[in-house]
mmCIF file of C-alpha atoms in Angstrom:
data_model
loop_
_atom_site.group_PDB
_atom_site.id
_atom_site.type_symbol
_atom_site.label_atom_id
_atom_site.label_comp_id
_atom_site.label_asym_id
_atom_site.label_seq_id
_atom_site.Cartn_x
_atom_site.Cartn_y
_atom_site.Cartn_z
ATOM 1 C CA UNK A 1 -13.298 -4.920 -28.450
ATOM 2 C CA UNK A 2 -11.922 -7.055 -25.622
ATOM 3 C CA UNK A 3 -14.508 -8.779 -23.555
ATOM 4 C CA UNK A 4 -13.603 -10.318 -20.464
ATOM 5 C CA UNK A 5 -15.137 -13.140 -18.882
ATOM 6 C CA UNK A 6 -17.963 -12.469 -15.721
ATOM 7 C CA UNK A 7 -15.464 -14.456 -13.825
ATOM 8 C CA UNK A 8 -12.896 -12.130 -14.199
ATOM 9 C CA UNK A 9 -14.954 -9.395 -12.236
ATOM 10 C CA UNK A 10 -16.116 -11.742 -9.116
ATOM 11 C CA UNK A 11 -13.503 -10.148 -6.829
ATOM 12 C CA UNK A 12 -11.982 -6.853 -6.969
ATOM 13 C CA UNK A 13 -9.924 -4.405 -4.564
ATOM 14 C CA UNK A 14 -11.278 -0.289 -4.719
ATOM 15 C CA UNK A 15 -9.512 2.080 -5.815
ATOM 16 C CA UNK A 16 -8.548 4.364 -2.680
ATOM 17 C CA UNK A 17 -6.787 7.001 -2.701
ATOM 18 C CA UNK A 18 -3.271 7.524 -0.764
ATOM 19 C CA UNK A 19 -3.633 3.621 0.025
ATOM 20 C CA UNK A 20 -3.823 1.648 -3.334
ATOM 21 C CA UNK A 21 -0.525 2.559 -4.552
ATOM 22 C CA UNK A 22 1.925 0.139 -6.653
ATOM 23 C CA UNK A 23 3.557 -0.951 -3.653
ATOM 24 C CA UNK A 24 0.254 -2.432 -2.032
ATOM 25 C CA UNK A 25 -0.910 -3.760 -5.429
ATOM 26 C CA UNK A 26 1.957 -5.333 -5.259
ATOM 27 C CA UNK A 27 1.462 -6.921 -1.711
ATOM 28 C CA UNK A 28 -2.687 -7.612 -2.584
ATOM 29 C CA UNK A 29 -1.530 -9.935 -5.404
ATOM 30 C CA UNK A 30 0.035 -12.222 -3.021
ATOM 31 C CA UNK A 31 -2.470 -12.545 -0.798
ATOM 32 C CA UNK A 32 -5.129 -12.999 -3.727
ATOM 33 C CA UNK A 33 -3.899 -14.174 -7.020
ATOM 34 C CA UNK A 34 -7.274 -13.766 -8.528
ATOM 35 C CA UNK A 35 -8.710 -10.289 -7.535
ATOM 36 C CA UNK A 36 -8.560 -7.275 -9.958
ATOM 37 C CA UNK A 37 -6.276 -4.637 -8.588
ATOM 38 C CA UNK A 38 -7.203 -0.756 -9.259
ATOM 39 C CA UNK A 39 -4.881 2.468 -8.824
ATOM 40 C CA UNK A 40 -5.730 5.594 -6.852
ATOM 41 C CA UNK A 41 -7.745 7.474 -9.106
ATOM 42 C CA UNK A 42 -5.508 9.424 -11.644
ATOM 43 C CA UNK A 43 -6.701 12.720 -13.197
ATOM 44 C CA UNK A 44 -6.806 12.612 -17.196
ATOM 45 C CA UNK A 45 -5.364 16.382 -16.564
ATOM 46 C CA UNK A 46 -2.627 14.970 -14.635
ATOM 47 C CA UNK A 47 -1.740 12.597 -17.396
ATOM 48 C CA UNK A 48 -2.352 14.443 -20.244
ATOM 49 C CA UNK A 49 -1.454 18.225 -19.374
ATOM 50 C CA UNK A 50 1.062 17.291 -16.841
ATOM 51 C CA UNK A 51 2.633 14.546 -18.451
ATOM 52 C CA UNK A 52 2.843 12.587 -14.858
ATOM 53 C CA UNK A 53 3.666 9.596 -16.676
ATOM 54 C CA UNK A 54 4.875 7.784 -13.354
ATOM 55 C CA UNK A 55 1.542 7.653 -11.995
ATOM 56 C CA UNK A 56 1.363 4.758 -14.922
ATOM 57 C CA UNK A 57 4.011 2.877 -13.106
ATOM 58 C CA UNK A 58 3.287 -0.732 -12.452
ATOM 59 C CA UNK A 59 4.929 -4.439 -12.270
ATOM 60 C CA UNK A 60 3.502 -6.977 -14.655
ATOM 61 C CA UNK A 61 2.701 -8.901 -11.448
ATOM 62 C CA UNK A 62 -0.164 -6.696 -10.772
ATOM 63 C CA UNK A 63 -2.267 -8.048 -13.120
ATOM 64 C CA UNK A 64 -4.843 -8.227 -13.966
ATOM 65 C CA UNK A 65 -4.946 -4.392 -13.117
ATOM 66 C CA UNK A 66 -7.282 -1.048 -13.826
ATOM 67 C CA UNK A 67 -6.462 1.891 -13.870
ATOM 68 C CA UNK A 68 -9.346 4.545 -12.558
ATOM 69 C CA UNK A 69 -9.456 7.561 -14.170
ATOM 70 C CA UNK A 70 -11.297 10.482 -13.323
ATOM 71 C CA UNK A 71 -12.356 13.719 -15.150
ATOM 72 C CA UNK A 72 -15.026 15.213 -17.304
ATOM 73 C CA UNK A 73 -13.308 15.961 -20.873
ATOM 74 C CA UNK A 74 -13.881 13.248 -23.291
ATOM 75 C CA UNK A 75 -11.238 14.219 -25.547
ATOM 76 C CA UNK A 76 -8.547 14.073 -22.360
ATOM 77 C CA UNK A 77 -10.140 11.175 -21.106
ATOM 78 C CA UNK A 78 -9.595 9.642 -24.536
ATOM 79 C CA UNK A 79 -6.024 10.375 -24.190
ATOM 80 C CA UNK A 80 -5.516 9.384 -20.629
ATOM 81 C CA UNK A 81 -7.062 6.100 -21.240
ATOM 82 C CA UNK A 82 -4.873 5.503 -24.354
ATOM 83 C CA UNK A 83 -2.013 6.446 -22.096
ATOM 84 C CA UNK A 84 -3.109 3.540 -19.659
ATOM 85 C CA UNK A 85 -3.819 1.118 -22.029
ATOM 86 C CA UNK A 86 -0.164 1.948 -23.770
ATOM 87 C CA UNK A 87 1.432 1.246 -20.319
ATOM 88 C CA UNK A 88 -0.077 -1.963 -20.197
ATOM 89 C CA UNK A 89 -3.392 -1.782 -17.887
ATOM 90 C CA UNK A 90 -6.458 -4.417 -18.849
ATOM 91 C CA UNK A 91 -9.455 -2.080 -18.105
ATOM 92 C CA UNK A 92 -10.029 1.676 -17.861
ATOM 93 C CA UNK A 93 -12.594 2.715 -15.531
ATOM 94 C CA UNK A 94 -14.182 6.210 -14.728
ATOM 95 C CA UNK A 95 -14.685 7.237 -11.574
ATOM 96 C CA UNK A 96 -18.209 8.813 -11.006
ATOM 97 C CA UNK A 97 -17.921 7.934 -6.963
ATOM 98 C CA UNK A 98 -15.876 9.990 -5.450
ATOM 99 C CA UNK A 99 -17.524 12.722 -3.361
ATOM 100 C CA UNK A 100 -14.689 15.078 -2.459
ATOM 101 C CA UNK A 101 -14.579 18.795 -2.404
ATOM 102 C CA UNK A 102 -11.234 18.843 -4.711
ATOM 103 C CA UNK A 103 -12.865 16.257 -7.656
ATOM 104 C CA UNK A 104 -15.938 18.088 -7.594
ATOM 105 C CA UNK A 105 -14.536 21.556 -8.040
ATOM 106 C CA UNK A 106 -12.838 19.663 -11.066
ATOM 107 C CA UNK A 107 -16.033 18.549 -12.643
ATOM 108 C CA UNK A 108 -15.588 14.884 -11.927
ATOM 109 C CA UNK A 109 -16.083 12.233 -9.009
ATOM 110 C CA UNK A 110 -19.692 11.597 -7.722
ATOM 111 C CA UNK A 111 -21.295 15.256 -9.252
ATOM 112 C CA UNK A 112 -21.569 13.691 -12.478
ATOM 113 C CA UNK A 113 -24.149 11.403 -11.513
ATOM 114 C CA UNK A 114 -26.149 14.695 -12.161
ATOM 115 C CA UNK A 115 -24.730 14.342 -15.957
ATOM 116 C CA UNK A 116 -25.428 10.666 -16.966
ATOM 117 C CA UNK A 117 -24.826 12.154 -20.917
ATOM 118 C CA UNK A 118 -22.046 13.973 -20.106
ATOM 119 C CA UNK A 119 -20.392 10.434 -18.352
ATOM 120 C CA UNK A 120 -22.003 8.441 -21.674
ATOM 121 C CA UNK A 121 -19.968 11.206 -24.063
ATOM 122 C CA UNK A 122 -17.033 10.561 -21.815
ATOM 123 C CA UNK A 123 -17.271 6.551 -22.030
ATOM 124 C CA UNK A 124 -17.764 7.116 -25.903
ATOM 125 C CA UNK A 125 -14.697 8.569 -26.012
ATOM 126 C CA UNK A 126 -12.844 6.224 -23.965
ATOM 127 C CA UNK A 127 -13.785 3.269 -25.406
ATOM 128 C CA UNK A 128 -13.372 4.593 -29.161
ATOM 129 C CA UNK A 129 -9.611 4.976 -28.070
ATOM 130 C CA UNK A 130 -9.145 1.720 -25.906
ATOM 131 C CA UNK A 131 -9.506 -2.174 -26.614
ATOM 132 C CA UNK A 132 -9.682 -2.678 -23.010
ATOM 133 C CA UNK A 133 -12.781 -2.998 -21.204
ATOM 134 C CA UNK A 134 -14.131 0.702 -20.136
ATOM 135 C CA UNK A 135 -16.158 0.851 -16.806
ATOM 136 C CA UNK A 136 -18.047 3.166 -14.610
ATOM 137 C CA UNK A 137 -17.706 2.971 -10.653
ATOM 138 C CA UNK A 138 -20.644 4.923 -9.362
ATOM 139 C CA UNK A 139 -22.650 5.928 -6.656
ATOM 140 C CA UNK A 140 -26.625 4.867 -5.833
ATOM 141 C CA UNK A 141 -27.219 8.288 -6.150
ATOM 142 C CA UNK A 142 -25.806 11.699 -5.285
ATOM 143 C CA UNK A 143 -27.634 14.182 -2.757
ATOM 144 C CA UNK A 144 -31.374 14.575 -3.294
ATOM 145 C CA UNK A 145 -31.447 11.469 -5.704
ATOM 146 C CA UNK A 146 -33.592 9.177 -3.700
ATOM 147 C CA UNK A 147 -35.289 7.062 -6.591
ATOM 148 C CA UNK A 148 -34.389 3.881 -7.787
ATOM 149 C CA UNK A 149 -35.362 5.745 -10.739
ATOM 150 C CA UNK A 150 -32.100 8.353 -11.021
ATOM 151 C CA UNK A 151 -29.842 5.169 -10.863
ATOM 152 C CA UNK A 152 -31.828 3.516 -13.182
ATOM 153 C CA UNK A 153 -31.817 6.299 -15.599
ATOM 154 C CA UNK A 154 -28.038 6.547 -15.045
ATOM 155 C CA UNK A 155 -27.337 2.918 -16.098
ATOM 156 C CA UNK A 156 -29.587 2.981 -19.105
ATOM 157 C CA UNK A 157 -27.533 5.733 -20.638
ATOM 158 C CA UNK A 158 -24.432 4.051 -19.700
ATOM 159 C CA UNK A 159 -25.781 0.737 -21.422
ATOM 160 C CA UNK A 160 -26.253 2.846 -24.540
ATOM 161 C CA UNK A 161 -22.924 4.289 -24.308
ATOM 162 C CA UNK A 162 -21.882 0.478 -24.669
ATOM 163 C CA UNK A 163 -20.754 0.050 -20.962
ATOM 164 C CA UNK A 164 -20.784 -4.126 -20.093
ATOM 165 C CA UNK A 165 -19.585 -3.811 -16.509
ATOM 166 C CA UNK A 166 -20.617 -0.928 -13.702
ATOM 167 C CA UNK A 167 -19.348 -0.900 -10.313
ATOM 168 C CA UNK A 168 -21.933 0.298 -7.365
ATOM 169 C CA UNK A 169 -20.605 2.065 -4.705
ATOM 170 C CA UNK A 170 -24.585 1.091 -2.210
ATOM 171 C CA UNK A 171 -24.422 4.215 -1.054
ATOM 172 C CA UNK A 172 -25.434 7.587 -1.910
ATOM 173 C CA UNK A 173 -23.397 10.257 -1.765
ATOM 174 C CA UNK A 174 -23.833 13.670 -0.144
ATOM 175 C CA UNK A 175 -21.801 16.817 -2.438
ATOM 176 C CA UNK A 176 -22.610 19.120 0.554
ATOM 177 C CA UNK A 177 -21.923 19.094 4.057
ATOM 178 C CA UNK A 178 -20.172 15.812 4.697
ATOM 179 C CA UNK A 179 -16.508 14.675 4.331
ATOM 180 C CA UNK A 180 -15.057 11.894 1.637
ATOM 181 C CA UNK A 181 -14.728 10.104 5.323
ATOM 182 C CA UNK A 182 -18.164 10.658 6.470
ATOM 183 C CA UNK A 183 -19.495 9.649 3.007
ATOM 184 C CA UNK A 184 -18.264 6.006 3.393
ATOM 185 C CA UNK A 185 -19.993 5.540 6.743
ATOM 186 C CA UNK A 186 -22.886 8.093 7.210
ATOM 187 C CA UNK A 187 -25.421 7.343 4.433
ATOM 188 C CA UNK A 188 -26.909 4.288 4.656
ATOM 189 C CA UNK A 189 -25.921 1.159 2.360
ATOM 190 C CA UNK A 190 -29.141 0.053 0.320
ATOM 191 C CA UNK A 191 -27.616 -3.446 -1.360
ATOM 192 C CA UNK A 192 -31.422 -4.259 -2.288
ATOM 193 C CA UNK A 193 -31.175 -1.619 -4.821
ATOM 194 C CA UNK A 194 -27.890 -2.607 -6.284
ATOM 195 C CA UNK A 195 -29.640 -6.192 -6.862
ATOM 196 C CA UNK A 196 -32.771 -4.963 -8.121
ATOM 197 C CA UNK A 197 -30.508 -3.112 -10.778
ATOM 198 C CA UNK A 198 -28.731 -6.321 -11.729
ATOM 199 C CA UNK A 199 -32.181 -7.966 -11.798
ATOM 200 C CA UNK A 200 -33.786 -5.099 -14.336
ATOM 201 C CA UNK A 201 -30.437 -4.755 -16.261
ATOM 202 C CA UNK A 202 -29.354 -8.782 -16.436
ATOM 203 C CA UNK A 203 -27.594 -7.814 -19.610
ATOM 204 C CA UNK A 204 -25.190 -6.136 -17.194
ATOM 205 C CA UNK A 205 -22.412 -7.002 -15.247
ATOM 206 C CA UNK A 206 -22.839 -5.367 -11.777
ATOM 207 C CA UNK A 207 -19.946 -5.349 -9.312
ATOM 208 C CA UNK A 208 -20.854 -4.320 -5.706
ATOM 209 C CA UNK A 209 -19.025 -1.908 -3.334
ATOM 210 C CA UNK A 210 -19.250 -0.879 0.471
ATOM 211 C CA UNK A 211 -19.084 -2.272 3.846
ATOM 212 C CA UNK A 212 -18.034 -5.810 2.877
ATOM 213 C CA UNK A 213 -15.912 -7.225 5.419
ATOM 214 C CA UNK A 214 -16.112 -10.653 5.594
ATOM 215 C CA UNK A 215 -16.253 -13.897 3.671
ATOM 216 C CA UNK A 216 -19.789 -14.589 3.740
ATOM 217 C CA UNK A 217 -20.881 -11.550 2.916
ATOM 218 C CA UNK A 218 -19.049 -11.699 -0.256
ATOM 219 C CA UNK A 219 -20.684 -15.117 -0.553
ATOM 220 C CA UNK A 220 -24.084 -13.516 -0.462
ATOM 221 C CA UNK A 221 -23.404 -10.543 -2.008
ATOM 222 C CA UNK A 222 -22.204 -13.519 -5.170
ATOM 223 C CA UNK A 223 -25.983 -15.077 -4.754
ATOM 224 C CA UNK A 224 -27.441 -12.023 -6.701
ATOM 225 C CA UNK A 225 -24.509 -10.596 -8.710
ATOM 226 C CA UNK A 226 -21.201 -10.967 -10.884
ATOM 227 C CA UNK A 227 -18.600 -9.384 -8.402
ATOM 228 C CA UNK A 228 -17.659 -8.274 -5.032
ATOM 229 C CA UNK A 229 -15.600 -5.455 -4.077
ATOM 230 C CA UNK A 230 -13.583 -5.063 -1.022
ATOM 231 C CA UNK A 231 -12.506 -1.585 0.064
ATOM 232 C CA UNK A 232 -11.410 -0.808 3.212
ATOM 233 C CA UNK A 233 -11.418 -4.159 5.242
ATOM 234 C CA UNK A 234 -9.090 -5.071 2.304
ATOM 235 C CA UNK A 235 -6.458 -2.631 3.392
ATOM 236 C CA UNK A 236 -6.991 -2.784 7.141
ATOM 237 C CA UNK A 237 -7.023 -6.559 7.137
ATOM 238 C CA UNK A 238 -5.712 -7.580 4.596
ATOM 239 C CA UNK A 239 -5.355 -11.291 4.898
ATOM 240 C CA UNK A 240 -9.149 -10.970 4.469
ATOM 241 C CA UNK A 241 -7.765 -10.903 0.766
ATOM 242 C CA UNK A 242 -6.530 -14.523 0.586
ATOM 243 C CA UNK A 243 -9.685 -16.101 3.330
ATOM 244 C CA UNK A 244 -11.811 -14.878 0.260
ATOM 245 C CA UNK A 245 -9.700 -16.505 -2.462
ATOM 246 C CA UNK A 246 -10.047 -19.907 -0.328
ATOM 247 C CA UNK A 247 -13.549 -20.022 -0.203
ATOM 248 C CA UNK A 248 -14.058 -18.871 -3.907
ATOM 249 C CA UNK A 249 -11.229 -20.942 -5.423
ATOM 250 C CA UNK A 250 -10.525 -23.185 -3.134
ATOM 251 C CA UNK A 251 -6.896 -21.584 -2.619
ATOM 252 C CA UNK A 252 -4.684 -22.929 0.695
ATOM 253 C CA UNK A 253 -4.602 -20.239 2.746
ATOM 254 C CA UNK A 254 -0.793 -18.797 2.896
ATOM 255 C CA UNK A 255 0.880 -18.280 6.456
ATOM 256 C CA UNK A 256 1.021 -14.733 6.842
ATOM 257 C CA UNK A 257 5.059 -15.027 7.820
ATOM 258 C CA UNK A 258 4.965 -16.579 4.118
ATOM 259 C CA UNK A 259 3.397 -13.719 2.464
ATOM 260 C CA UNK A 260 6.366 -11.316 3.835
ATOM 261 C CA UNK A 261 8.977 -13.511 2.611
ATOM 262 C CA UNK A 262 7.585 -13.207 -0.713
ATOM 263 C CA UNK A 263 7.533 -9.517 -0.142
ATOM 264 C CA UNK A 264 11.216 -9.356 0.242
ATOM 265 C CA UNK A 265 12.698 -9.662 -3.164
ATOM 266 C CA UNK A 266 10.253 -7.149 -4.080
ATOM 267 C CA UNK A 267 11.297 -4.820 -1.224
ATOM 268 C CA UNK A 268 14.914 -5.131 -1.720
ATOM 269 C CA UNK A 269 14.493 -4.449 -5.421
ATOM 270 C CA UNK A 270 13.090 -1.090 -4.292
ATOM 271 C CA UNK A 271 15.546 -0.023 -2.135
ATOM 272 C CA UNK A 272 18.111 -0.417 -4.149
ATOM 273 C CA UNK A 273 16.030 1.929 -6.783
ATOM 274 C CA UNK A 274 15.859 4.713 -3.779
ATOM 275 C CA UNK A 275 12.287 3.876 -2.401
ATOM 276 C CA UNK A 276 12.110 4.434 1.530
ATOM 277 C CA UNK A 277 10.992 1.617 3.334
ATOM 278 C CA UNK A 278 8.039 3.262 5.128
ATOM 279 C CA UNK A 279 6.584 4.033 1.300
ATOM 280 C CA UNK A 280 6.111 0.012 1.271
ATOM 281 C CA UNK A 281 5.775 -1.108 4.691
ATOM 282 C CA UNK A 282 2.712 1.320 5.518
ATOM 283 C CA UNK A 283 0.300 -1.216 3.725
ATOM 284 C CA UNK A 284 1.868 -4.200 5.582
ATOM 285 C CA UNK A 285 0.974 -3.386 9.603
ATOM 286 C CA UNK A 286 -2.871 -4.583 9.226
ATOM 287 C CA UNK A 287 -1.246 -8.232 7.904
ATOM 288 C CA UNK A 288 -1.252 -9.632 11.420
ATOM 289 C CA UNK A 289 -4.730 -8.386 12.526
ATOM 290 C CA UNK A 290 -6.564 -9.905 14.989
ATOM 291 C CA UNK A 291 -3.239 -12.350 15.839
ATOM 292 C CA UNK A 292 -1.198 -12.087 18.654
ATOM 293 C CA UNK A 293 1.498 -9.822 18.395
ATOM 294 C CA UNK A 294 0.084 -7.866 15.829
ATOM 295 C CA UNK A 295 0.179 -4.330 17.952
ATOM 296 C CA UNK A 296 4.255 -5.555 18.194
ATOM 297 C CA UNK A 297 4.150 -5.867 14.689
ATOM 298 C CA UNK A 298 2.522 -2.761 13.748
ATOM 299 C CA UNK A 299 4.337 -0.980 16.526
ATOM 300 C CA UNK A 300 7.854 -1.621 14.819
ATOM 301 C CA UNK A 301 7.393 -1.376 11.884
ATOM 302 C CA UNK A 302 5.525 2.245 12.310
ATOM 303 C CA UNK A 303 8.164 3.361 14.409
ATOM 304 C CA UNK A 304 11.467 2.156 12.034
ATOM 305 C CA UNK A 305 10.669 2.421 8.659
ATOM 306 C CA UNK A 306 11.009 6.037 8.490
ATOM 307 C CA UNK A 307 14.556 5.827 10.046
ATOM 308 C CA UNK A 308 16.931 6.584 7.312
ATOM 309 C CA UNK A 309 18.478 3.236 6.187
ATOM 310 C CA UNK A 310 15.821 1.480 7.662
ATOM 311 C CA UNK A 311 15.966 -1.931 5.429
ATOM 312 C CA UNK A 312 14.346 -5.375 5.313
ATOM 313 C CA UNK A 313 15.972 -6.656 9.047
ATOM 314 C CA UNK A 314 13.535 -4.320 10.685
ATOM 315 C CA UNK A 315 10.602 -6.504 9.248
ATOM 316 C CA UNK A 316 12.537 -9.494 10.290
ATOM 317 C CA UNK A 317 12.817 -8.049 13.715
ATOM 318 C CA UNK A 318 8.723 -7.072 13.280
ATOM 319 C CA UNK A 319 8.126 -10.957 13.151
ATOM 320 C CA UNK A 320 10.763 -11.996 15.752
ATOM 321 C CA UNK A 321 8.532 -14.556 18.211
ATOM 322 C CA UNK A 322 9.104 -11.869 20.943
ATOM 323 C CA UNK A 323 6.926 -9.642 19.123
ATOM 324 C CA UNK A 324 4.097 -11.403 20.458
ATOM 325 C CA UNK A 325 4.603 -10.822 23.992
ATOM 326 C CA UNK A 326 4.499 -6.606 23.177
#
C-alpha cells in the first residue's frame, strides 16, 4: 500500500463542483506547486455504467492530483477507483460531504454520515482495488448529529476500515431545508472539534476544510493539524494559492502577469484541440483581485471569451495597462 508522507497533505484545493475542472487544476498548479489538486466529484455510476471515461482526463502537470469519487456501491466504487488509479491519479477519495438534493437521492454525499459501516464497506472495497491512498472528506455531522460523539464514532469505523487520512469539512450539514449554497455559510464552523478529533485520533491524519481565507489562518489551522484546505477563497482569489506557498515553503511570490504567460502554451494547446476559450478563462477573472484594474480585467475577459474565435489576444488585451483605469 502506498503511504504518503504528512507533508504531502499540508495544503490542498476542494473539490467543487462546476469550478475544479482540468482547466483550473491546471491554472492552481502554477500558482502553488505544492498543493494537492482534487476533481469535481465524479459518480462511480458515471464511470462505471456510463463509461464517461473523459471525466478521467488530466495533464501530468496536475499532480499530485485526487480524484473524488462519490457513491454508495462498494463493488462500483471498487471499479471507479481502479478506473482512476489506471488513468494515473495518486489518491482516491470518497466524498461523504456533499449535502445536495441530487447526491442524496443517489445514496451518497453527506447522508452517509448516517451509515459510517456502509462508508467503511465502501473504503474496504476501494482500497482492496487501489495502491493509492483512499480517503474520506466528511462532514462534522449531518442534521440532528450534534455530539462530538457521532463524528467520533464515524472516524473510529473509518480507522478500522484502514483509512490514514480524513478530510473535515467544520461544519455540519443540514439534508433538509437548506441549499448546497446555504450549507457552506449557514451552519456554524466548530474548528475546536476538528482539533479535538486530531487530538483523540493522533494516529490520524486530519486535513481541515471551511472558511479559510487567508494565510494565517492556514498558519493556525497548521498549529493543531496535518493539512489545510482551501475552498472557495482558492477559486475567487486565487493568488491566495501562491501567498500560502510563500509562507509555507518559502516560494517567491510570482507576478500575477507571469502566471498568465505561463497559461498561454497551455491555452493555445487547447484551442487548437476545439476547447472554447471561456471553458478556460472562467477560472482566471478572480487572478487580479483586490488590484487595480481587476473589474477591467474581469470585465473583458467575461464579456469576450464566449465570442466565437475569441483566442489568447483578448487576455493580452485583459492585461493591457489601460485596463486599470476601467
Amino acid at each position: 500500500m502506498h503511504r504518503l508522507a504528512p507533508a504531502d497533505f499540508r495544503l490542498s484545493v476542494a473539490p467543487m463542483m462546476d469550478w475544479t475542472d482540468r482547466h483550473c487544476r491546471y491554472f492552481h498548479r502554477l500558482l502553488s506547486p505544492h498543493a494537492r489538486l482534487y476533481t469535481e466529484m465524479v459518480t462511480s455510476a458515471a464511470l462505471v455504467r456510463g463509461k464517461q471515461l473523459r471525466l478521467l482526463e488530466h495533464s501530468q502537470q496536475e499532480h499530485p492530483v485526487a480524484l473524488q469519487l462519490g457513491g454508495s456501491d462498494p463493488l462500483e466504487l471498487a471499479q471507479a477507483a481502479r478506473l482512476g488509479a489506471q488513468a494515473g491519479y495518486d489518491e482516491v477519495n470518497l466524498n461523504v460531504g456533499c449535502p445536495s438534493d441530487r447526491v442524496q437521492s443517489g445514496r451518497f454525499g453527506a447522508c452517509l454520515m448516517r451509515e459510517p459501516a456502509l462508508v467503511a464497506d465502501c473504503v474496504k472495497a476501494m482500497r482492496d482495488a487501489v495502491s493509492v491512498p483512499v480517503t474520506v472528506k466528511c462532514r462534522i455531522g449531518v442534521d440532528d448529529q450534534d455530539e462530538y460523539a457521532d463524528l467520533q464514532h464515524f472516524t473510529e469505523t473509518m480507522l478500522d476500515a484502514g483509512v490514514e487520512i480524513l478530510v473535515v469539512h467544520a461544519r455540519k450539514a443540514w439534508l433538509q431545508g437548506l441549499s448546497p449554497k446555504e450549507n457552506r455559510e449557514i451552519p456554524p464552523l466548530d474548528y475546536e472539534r476538528v482539533y479535538r478529533l486530531k487530538r483523540e485520533f493522533p494516529q490520524l491524519l486530519v486535513i481541515i476544510n471551511g472558511g479559510i481565507t487567508t494565510v494565517e489562518a492556514v498558519q493556525q489551522h497548521l498549529a493543531h493539524l496535518d493539512g489545510v484546505m482551501l475552498g472557495r477563497a482558492a477559486y475567487h482569489d486565487p493568488y491566495v494559492l501562491a501567498r500560502v506557498e510563500a509562507a509555507l515553503y518559502g516560494l517567491p511570490l510570482p507576478p500575477r502577469d507571469g502566471v498568465l504567460q505561463h497559461m498561454r502554451p497551455y491555452i493555445e494547446a487547447e484551442l487548437a484541440r476545439g476547447t472554447a476559450l471561456k471553458h478556460i478563462t472562467r477560472h482566471l477573472l478572480g487572478l487580479y483581485q483586490g488590484e487595480p484594474g481587476a473589474r477591467g480585467f474581469r470585465r473583458v475577459l467575461s464579456e469576450g471569451a464566449h465570442q466565437a474565435g475569441a483566442d489568447w489576444s483578448l487576455i493580452e488585451q485583459a492585461t493591457l495597462p489601460s485596463r486599470i483605469a476601467a
